[in-house]
Coordinates of C-alpha atoms in Angstrom, one line a residue:
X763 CA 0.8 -6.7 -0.7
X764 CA 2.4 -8.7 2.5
X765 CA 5.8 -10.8 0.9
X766 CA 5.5 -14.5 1.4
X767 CA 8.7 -16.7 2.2
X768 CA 9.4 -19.0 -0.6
X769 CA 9.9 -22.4 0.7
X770 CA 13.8 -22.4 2.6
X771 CA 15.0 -19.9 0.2
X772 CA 15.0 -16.9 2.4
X773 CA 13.4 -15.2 -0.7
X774 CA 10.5 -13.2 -0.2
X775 CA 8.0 -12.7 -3.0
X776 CA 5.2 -10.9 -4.1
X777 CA 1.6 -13.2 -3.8
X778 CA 1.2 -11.8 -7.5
X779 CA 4.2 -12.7 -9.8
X780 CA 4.8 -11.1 -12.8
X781 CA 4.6 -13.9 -16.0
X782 CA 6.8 -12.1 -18.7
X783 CA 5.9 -14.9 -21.6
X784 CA 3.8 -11.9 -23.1
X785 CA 6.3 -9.6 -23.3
X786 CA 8.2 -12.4 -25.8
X787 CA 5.0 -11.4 -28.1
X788 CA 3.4 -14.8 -27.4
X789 CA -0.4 -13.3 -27.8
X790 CA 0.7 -10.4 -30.0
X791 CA 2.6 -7.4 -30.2
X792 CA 3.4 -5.4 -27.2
X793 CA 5.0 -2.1 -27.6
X794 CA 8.3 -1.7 -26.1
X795 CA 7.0 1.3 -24.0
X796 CA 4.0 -0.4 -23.2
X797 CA 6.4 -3.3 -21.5
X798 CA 8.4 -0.8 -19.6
X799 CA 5.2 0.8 -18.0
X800 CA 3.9 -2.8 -17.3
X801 CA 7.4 -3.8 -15.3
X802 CA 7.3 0.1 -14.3
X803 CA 3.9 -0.4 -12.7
X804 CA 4.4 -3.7 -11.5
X805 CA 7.8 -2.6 -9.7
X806 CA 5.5 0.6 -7.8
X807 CA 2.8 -1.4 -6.6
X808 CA 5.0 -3.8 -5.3
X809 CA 5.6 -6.9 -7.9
X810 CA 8.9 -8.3 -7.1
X811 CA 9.0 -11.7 -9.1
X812 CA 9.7 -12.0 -12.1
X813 CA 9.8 -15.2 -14.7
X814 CA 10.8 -15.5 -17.4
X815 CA 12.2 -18.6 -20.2
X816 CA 14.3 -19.1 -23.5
X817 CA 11.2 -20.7 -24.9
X818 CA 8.9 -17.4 -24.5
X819 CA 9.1 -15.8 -27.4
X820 CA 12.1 -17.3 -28.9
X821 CA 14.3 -15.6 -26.2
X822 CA 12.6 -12.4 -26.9
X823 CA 10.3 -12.5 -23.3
X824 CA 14.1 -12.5 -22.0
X825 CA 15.6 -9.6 -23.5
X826 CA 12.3 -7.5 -23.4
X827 CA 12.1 -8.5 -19.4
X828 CA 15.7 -7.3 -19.1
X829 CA 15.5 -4.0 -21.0
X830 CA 12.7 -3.3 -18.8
X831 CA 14.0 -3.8 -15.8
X832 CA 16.8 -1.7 -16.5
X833 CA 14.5 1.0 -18.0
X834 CA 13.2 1.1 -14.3
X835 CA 16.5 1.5 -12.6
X836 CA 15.8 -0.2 -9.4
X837 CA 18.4 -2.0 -7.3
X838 CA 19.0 -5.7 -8.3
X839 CA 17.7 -6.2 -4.5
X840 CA 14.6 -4.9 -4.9
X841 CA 13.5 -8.0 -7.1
X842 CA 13.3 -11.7 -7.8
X843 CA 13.9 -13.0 -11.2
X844 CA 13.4 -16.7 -12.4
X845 CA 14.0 -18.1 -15.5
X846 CA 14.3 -22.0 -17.0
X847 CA 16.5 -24.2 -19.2
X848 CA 15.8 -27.2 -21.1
X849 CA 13.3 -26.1 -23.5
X850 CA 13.6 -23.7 -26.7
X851 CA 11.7 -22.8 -29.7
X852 CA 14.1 -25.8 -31.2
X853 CA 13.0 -28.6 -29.0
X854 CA 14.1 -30.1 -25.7
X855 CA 17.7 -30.2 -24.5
X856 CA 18.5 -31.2 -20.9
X857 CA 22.1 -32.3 -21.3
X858 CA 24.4 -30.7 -19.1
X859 CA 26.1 -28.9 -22.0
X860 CA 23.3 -27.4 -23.3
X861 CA 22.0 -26.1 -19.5
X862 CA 25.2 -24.8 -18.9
X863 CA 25.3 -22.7 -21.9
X864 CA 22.0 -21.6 -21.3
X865 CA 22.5 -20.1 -18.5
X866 CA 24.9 -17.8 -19.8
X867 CA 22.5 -16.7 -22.5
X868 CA 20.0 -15.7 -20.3
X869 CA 22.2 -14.0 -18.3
X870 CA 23.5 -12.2 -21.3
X871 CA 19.7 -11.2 -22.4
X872 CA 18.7 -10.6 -19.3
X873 CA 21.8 -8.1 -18.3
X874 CA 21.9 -9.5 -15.1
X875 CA 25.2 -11.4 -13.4
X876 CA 22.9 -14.0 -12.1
X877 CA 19.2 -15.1 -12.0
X878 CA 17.6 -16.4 -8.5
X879 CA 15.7 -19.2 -9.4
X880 CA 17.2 -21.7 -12.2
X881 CA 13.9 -24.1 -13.8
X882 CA 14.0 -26.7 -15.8
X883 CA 11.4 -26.3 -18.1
X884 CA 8.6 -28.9 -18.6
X885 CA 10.8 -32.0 -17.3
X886 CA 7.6 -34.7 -18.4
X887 CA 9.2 -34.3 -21.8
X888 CA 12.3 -36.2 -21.1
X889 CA 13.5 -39.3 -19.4
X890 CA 13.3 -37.9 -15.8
X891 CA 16.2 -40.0 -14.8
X892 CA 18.4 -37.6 -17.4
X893 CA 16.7 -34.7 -15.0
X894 CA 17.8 -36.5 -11.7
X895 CA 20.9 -38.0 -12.7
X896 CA 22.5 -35.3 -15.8
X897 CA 20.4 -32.1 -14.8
X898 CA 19.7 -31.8 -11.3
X899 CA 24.0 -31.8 -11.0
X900 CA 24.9 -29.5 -13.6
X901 CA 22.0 -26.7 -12.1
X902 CA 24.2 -27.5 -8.9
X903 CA 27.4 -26.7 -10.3
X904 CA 25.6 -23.2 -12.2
X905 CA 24.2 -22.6 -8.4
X906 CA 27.9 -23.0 -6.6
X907 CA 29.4 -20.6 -9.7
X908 CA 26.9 -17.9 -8.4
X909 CA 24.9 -17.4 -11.8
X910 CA 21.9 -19.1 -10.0
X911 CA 20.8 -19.1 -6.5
X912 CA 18.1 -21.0 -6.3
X913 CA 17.2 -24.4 -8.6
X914 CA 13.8 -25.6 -9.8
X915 CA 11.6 -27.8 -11.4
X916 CA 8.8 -27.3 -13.6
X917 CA 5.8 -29.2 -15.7
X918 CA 2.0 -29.9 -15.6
X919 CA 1.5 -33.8 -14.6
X920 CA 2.0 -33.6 -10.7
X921 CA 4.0 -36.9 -10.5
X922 CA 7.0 -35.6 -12.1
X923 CA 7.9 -33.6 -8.6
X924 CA 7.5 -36.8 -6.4
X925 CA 9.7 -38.9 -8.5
X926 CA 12.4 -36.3 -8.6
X927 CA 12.6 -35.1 -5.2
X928 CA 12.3 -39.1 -4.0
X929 CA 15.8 -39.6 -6.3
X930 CA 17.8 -36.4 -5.7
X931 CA 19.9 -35.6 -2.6
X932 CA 18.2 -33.1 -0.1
X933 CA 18.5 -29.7 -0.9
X934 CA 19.2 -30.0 -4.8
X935 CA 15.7 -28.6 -5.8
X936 CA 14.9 -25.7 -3.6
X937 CA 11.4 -24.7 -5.8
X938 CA 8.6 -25.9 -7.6
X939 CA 6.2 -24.1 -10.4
X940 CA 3.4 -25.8 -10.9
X941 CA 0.6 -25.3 -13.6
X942 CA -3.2 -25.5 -13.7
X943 CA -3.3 -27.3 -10.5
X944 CA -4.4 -24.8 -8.7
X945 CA -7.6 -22.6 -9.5
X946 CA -11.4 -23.2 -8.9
X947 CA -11.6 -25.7 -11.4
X948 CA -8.8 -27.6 -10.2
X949 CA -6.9 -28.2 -6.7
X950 CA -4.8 -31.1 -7.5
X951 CA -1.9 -29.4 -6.4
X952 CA -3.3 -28.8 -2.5
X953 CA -2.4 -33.2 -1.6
X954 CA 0.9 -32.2 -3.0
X955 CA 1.8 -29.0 -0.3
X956 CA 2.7 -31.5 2.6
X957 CA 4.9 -33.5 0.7
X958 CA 6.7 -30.4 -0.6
X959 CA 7.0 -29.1 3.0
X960 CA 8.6 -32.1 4.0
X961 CA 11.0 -31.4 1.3
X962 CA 11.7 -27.4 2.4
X963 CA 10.8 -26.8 -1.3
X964 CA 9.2 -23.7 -2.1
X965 CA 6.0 -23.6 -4.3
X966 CA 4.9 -21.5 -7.0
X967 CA 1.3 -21.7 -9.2
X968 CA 0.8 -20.5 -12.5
X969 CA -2.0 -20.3 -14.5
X970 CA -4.6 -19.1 -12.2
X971 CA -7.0 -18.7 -15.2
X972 CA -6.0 -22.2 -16.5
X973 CA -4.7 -20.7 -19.7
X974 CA -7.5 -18.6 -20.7
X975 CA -10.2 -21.4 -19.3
X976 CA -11.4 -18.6 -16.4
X977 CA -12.1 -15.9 -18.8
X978 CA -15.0 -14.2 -20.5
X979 CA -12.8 -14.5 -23.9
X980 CA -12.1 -18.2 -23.3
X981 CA -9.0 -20.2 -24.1
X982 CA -7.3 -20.3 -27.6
X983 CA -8.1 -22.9 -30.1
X984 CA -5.5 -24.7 -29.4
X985 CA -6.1 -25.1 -25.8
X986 CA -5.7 -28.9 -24.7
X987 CA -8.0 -29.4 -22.0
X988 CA -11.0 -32.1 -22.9
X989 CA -13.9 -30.6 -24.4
X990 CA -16.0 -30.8 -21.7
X991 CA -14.2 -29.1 -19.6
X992 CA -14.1 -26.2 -22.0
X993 CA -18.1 -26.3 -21.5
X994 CA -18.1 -26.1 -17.8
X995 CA -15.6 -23.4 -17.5
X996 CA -17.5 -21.7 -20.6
X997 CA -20.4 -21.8 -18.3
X998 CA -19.3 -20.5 -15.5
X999 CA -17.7 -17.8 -17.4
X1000 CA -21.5 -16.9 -18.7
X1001 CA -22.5 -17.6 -15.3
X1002 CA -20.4 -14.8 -13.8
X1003 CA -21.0 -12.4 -16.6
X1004 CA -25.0 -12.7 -16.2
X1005 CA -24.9 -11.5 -12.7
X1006 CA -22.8 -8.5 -13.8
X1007 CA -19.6 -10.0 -12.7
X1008 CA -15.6 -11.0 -13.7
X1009 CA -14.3 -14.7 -13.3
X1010 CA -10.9 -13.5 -14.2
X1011 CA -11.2 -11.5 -11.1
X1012 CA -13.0 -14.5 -8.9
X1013 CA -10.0 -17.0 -10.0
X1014 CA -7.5 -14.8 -9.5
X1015 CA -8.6 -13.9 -6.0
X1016 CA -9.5 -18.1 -5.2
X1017 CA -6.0 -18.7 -6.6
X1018 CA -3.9 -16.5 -3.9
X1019 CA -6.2 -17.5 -0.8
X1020 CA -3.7 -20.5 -0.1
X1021 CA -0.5 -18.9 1.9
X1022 CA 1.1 -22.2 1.2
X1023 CA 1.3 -21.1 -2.0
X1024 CA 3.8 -18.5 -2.2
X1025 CA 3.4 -16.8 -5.3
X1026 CA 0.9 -17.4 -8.0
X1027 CA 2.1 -16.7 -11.7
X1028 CA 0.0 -14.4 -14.2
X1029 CA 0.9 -13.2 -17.5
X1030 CA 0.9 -9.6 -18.2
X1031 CA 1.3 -7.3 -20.9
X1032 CA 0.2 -3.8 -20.0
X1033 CA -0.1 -1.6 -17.3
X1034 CA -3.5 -2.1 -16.4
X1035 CA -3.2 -5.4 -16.3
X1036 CA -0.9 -5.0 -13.5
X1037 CA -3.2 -3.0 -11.9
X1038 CA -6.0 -5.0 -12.1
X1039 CA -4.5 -8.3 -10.9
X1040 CA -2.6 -6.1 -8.0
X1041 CA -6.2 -4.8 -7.2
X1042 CA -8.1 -8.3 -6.8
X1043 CA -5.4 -9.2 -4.7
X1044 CA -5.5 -6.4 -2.0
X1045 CA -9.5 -6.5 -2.4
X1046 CA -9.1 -9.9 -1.5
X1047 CA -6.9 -9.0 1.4
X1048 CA -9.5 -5.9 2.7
X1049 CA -12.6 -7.2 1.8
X1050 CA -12.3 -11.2 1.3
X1051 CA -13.7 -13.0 -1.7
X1052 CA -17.1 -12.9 -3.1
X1053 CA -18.2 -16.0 -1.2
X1054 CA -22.0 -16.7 -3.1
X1055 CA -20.2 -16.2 -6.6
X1056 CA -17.7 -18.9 -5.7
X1057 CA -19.9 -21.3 -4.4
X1058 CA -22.0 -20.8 -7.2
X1059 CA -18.9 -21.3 -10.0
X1060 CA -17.9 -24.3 -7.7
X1061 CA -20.9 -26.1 -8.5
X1062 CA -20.7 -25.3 -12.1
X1063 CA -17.3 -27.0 -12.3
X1064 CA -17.7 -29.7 -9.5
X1065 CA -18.7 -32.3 -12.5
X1066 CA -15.4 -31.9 -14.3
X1067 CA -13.4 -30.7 -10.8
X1068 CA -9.6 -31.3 -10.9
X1069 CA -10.0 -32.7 -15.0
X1070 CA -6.8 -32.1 -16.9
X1071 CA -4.8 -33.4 -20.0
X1072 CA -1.6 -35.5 -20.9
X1073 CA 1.5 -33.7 -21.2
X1074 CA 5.3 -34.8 -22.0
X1075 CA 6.1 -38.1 -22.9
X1076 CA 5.1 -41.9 -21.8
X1077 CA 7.9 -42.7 -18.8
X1078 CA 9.6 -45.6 -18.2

């Protein structure tokens, strides 16, 4: 897989990034050696990023990510680790204090003596003037100490990033990681690139499946989209499957067509789930999408096409 440049970072990542939420044992137990072969894997077939949060797991995603890493024994150059601040299995805590401490806690978990990208987690559930005006500063301070190189922002509704980067001085938020904006059933995020180039911030997806929406097993119970976009995506899921076909495979390939994007977010658990996602992507590089099959699913979803759901809190 051919690195991408992430925004003005001079990082250069992986078009498949490594979501370590599983490894917290967010959708069940995962095996400790399992993990390691999954990083292992990832590592050999040329994963470099890596993210990771407090909130996954209750801090476990953290500590499994960084046993793992170590299991592998590669240099600390050879990849790119992200983690985020601001949200725990406790609640929400953006203060200064709390961010500041945080950092050193993930550090701690992660055995590493700094992280390269620094996210606020979810900002739409706080005042985002505490993010531009309390936040924002202290990640700058955590950036100048060295434990952070990079700073970033994350949360579903698309409007948070605008507001932000209109109120905080050039060069404070160096990434973005975006959500479910950016798979077949939903492109929001594409009006949003220019705007972000015009910033020199870097931009990362997640969710290429739209949290289990784009898959033959379909998304959890609790899943929040509306239920009529459950339908459509069900669908096309049965739509896929019927001509002997994956959508997990046809997302995931749709999701890293757009170079703009520099590295799209998936979690994984296993080994062959690694290979599998690392797979679709050079299959996509050698052979190019399966053009009828998307055209198809497109039509499925076009009715419900860039749908989502609330998230955070009503602003000000």
């Amino acid at each position: 897989m051919e690195l991408r440049e992430l925004g003005a970072t001079g990082l250069r990542v992986s078009p498949v990034g490594f979501g370590a939420s599983p490894l917290g044992h967010v959708f069940g137990d995962v095996p400790r050696d399992v993990a390691r072969a999954a990083v292992r894997r990832a590592l050999d077939l040329g994963i470099n990023f890596f993210d990771t949060s407090p909130y996954y797991g209750g801090t476990v995603s953290e500590s499994v990510l960084g046993d793992c890493l170590r299991a592998a024994g590669v240099p600390r150059d050879r990849f790119v680790v992200a983690t985020k601040c601001g949200r725990y299995r406790e609640g929400f805590d953006f203060s200064a204090a709390r961010v500041t401490r945080c950092v050193d806690e993930s550090l701690d978990r992660l055995g590493l003596d700094y992280v390269d990208i620094l996210h606020c987690h979810d900002i739409e559930f706080t005042d985002l003037d505490q993010i531009v005006n309390e936040t924002i500063p202290a990640l700058q301070k955590i950036k100048e100490s060295g434990k952070a190189r990079f700073i970033g922002i994350t949360g579903l509704p698309l409007s948070i990033y605008t507001y932000v980067l209109d109120r905080v001085p050039p060069g404070s938020v160096d990434v973005i990681l975006s959500y479910c904006h950016y798979g077949i059933n939903d492109t929001a995020l594409v009006d949003l690139l220019p705007y972000l180039k015009s910033k020199g911030v870097g931009v990362i997806s997640a969710s290429p499946l739209a949290m289990g929406l784009l898959t033959d097993n379909g998304p959890p119970e609790w899943h929040p989209a509306p239920k009529e976009l459950k339908l459509a995506c069900r669908a096309a899921a049965d739509h896929c499957k019927n001509k002997g076909k994956n959508i997990t495979k046809l997302a995931m390939q749709y999701s890293l067509m757009n170079n703009e994007i520099s590295t799209v977010l998936v979690g994984m658990n296993s080994p062959e789930q690694v290979e599998e996602n690392v797979a679709a992507a050079i299959e996509l590089s050698t052979s190019g999408i399966d053009r009828e099959l998307l055209h198809e699913v497109e039509a499925i979803l076009e009715p419900v096409k860039n749908m989502t759901w609330s998230s955070g809190i009503e602003q000000a």
